[in-house]
mmCIF file of C-alpha atoms in Angstrom:
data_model
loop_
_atom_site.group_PDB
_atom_site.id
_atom_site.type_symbol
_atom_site.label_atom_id
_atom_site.label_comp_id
_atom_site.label_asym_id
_atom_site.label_seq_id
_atom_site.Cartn_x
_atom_site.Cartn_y
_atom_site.Cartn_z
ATOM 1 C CA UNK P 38 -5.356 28.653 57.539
ATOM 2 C CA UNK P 39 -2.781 28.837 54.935
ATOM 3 C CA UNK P 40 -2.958 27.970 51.479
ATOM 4 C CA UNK P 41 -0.936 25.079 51.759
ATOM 5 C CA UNK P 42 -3.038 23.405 54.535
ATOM 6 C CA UNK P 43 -6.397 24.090 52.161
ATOM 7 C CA UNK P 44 -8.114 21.032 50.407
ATOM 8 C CA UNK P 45 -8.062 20.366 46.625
ATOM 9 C CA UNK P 46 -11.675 20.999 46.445
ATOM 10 C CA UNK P 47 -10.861 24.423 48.592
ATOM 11 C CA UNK P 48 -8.384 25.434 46.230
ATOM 12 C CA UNK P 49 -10.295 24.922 43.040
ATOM 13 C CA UNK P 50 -12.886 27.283 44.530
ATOM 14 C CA UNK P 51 -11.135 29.549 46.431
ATOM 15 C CA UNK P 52 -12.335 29.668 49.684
ATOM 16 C CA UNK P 53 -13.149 27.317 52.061
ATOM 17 C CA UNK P 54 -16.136 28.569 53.102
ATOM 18 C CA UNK P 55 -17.667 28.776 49.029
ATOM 19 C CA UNK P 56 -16.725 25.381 48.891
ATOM 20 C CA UNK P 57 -18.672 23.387 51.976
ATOM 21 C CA UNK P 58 -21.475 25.395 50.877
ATOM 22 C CA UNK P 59 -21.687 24.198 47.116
ATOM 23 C CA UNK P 60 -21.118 20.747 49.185
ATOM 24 C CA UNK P 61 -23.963 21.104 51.329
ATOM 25 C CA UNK P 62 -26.282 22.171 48.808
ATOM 26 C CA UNK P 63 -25.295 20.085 45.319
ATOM 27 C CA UNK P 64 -25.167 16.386 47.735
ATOM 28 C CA UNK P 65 -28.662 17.523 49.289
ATOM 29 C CA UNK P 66 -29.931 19.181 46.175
ATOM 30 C CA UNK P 67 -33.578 18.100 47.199
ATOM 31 C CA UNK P 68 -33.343 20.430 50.597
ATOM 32 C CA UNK P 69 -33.147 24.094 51.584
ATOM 33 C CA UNK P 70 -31.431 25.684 54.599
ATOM 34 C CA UNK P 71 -31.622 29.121 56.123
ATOM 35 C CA UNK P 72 -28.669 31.106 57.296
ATOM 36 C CA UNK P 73 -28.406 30.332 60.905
ATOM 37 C CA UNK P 74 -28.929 26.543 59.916
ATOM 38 C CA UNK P 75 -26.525 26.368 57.167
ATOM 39 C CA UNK P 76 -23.642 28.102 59.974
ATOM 40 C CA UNK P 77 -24.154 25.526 62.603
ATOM 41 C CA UNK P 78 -24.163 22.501 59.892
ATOM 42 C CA UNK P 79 -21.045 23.775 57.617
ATOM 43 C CA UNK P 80 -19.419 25.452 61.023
ATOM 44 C CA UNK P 81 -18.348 28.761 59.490
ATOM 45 C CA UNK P 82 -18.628 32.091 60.358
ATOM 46 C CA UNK P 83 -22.164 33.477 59.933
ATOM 47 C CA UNK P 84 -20.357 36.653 57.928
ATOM 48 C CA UNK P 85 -18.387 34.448 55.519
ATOM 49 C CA UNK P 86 -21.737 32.379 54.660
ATOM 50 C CA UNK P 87 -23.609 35.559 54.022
ATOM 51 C CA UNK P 88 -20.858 36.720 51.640
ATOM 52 C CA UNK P 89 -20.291 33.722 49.677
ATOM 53 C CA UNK P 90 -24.291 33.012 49.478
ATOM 54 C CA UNK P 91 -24.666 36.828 47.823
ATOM 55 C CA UNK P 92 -21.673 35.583 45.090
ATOM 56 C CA UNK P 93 -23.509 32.303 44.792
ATOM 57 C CA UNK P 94 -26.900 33.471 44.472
ATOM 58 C CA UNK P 95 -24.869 36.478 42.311
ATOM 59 C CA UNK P 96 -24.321 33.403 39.322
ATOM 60 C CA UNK P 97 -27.180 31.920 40.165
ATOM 61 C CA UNK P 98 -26.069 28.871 41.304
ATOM 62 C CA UNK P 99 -27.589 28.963 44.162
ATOM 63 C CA UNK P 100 -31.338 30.100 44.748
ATOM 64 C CA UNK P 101 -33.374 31.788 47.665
ATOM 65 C CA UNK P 102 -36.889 31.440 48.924
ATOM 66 C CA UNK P 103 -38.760 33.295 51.683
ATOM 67 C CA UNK P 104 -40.902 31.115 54.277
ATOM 68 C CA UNK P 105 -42.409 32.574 57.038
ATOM 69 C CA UNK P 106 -40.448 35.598 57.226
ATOM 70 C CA UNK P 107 -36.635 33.562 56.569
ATOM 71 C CA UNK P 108 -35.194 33.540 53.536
ATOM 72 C CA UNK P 109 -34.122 29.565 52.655
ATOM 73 C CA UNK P 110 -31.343 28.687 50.104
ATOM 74 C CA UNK P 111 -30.918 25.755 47.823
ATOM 75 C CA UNK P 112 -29.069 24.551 45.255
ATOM 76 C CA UNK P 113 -29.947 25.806 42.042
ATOM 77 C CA UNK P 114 -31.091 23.226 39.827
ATOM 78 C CA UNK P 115 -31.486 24.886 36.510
ATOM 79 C CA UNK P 116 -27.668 26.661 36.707
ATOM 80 C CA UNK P 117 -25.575 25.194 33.698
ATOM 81 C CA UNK P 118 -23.319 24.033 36.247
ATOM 82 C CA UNK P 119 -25.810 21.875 38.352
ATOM 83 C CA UNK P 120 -25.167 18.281 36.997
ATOM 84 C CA UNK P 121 -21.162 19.301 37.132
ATOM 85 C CA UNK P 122 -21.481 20.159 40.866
ATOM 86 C CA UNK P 123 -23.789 17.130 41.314
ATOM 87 C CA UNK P 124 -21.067 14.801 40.303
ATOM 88 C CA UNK P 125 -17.882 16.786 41.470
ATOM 89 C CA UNK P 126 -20.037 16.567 45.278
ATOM 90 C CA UNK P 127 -21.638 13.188 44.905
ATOM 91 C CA UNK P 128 -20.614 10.262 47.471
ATOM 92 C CA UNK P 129 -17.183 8.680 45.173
ATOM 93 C CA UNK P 130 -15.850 4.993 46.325
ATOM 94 C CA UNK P 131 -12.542 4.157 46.352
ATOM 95 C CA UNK P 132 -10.859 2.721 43.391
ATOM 96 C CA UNK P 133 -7.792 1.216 42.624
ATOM 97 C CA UNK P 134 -5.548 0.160 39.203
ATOM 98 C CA UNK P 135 -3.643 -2.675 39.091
ATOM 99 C CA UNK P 136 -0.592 -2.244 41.234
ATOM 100 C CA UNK P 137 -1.471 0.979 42.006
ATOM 101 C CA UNK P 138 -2.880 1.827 45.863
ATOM 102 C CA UNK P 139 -6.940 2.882 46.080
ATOM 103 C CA UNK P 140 -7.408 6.342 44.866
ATOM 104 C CA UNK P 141 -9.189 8.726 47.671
ATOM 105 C CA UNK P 142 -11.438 11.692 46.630
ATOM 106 C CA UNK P 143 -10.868 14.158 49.081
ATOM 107 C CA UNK P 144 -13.837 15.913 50.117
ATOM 108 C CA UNK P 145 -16.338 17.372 53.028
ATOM 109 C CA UNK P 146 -17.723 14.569 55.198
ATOM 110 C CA UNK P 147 -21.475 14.611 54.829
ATOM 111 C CA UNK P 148 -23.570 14.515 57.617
ATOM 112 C CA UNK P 149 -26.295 12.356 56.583
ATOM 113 C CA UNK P 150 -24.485 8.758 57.239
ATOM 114 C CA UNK P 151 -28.425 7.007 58.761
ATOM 115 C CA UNK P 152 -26.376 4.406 58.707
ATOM 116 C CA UNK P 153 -23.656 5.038 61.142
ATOM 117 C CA UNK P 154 -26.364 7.059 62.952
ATOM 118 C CA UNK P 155 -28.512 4.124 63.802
ATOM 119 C CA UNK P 156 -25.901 1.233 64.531
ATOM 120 C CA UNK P 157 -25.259 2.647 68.567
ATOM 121 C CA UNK P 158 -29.508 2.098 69.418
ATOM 122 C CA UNK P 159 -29.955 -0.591 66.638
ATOM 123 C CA UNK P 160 -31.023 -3.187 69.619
ATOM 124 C CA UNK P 161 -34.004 -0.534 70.866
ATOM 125 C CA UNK P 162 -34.802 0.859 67.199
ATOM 126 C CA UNK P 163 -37.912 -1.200 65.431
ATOM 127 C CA UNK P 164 -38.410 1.411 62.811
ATOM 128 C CA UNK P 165 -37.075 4.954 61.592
ATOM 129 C CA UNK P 166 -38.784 7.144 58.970
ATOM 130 C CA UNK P 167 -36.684 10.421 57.565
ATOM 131 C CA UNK P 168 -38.936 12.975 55.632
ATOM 132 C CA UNK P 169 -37.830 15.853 53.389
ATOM 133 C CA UNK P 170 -40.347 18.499 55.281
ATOM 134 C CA UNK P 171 -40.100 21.233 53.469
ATOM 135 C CA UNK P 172 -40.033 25.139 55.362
ATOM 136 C CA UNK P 173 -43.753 25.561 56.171
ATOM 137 C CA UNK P 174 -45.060 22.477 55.606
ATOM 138 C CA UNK P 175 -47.182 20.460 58.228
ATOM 139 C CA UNK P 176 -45.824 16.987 59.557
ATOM 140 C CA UNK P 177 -42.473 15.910 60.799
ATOM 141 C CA UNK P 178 -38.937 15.157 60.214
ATOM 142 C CA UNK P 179 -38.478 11.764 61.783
ATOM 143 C CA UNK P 180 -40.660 8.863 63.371
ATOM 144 C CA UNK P 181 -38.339 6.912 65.816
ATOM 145 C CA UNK P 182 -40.229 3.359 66.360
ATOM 146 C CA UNK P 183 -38.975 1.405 69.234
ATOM 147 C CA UNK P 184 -38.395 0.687 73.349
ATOM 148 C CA UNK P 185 -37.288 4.090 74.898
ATOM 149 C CA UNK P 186 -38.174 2.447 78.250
ATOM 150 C CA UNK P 187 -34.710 3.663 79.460
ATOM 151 C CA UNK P 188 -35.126 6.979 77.210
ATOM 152 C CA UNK P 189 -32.229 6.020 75.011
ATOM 153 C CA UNK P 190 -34.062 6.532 71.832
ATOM 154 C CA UNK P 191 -35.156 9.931 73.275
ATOM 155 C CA UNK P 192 -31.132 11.142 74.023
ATOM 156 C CA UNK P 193 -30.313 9.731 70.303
ATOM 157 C CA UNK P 194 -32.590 11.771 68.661
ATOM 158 C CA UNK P 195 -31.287 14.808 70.317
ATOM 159 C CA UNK P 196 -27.627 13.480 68.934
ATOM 160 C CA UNK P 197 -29.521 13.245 65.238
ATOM 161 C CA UNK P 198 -31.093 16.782 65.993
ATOM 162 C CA UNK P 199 -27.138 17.856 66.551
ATOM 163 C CA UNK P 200 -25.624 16.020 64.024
ATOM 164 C CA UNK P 201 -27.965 17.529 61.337
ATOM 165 C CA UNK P 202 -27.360 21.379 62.771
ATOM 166 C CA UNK P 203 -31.089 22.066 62.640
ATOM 167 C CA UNK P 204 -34.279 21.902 64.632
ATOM 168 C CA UNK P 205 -36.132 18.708 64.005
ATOM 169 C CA UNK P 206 -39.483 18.027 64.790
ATOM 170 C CA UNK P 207 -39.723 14.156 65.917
ATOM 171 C CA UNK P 208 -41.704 11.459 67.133
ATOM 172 C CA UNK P 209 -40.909 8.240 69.571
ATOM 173 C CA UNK P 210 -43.644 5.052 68.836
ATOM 174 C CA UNK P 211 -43.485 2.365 70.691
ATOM 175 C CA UNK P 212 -43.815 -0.373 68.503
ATOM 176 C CA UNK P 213 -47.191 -1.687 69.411
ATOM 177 C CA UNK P 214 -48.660 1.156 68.929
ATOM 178 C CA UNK P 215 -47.189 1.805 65.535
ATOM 179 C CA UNK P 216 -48.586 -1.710 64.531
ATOM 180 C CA UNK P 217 -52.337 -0.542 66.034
ATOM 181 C CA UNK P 218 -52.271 2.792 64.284
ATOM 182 C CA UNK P 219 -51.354 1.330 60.773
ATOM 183 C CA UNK P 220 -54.076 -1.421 61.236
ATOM 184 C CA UNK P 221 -57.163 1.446 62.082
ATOM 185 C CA UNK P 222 -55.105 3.904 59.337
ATOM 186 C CA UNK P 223 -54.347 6.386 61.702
ATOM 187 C CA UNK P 224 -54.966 9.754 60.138
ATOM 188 C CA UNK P 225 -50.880 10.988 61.324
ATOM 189 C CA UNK P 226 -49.166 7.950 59.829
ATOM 190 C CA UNK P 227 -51.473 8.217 56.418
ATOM 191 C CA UNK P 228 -50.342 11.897 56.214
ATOM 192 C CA UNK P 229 -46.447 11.101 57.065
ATOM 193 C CA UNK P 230 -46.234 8.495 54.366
ATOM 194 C CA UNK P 231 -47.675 10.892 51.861
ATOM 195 C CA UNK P 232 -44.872 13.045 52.290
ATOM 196 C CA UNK P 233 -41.716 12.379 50.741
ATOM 197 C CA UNK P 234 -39.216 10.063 52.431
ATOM 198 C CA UNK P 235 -35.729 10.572 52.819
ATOM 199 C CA UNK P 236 -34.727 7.009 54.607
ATOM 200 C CA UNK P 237 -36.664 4.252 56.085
ATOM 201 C CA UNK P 238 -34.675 1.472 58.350
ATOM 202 C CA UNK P 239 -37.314 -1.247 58.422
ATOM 203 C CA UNK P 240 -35.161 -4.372 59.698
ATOM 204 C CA UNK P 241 -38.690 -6.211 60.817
ATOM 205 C CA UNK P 242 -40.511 -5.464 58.199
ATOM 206 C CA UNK P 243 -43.043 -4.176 59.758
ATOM 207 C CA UNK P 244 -43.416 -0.473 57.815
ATOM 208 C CA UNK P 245 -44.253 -2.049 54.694
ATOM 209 C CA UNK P 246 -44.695 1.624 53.054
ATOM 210 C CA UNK P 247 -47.651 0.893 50.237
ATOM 211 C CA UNK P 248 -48.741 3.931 48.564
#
């Protein structure tokens, strides 16, 4: 890729690769990724990450962890340049001046739209909780709560496990039995809403999340 075809944001960092990293870790600042992981989701070359972690980690804006023998990385929150990164990376809406056509931010796509996610198994889907399991840590990622009679829930959460270039660890509910297990306190759904939650799509109001 030439330099002309490169985005602003690629430009004003040098490298395309240093640049959907700093994405991927300053607009999910509260999570950490290990190498293999972060190649899949950012679709680079596993050398390239590896290099541009070292210079990242190298300023320390970017910090590393070891869990069960893999080192994690995450954005580092105490760098001076955190809160700029935050809002040069957060989601931006369109605006517009008078007379003057909406102004676009151009930047990564983020991976993370639940919302567009959910809309193609809306009609099956009675419930999702999202949890920000950390590397180590008991539980799961996501409860799906609804029909998978016909096993559509089951081939969407494989698409979710794809779109968010990781391994997820998942459960399908029917939604009966979701309803019986919060009325006895089930000892797995006390534990998963201790944890802390990333989304919750709750259109019947049935998850009622009291702490």
């Amino acid at each position: 890729m030439s330099k002309e075809d490169s985005t602003p944001i690629e430009k004003l960092f040098g490298s395309k690769t240093r640049a959907k990293l700093l994405e991927l870790f300053f607009s999910n600042t509260n999570k950490s990724y290990y190498v293999r992981e972060i190649t899949r989701v950012i679709n680079e070359q596993i050398n390239s990450v590896r290099r541009e972690l070292i210079n990242l980690e190298g300023v320390g804006v970017v910090k590393s962890e070891t869990y069960d023998n893999k080192v994690y990385y995450s954005a580092n929150m105490k760098s001076q340049y955190a809160h700029a990164f935050q809002e040069l990376f957060a989601p931006r809406k369109a605006t517009t001046t008078s007379g003057a056509a909406p102004v676009e931010v151009q930047r990564i796509v983020r991976r993370n739209n639940w919302e567009d996610m959910i809309r193609p198994v809306a009609k099956y889907l009675k419930g999702l909780i999202v949890t920000n399991r950390l590397p180590g840590q008991d539980g799961i990622d996501m409860l799906v709560i609804g029909d998978d009679g016909a096993k559509k829930l089951t081939r969407w959460a494989e698409v979710v496990e794809k779109r968010q270039g990781r391994p997820m660890n998942y459960v399908i509910m029917g939604r009966d039995d979701y309803l019986y297990r919060k009325s006895v306190r089930d000892k797995f759904l006390c534990e998963l809403l201790e944890m802390e939650l990333t989304e919750v799509y709750d259109p019947d109001k049935m998850i009622n999340i009291e702490k």
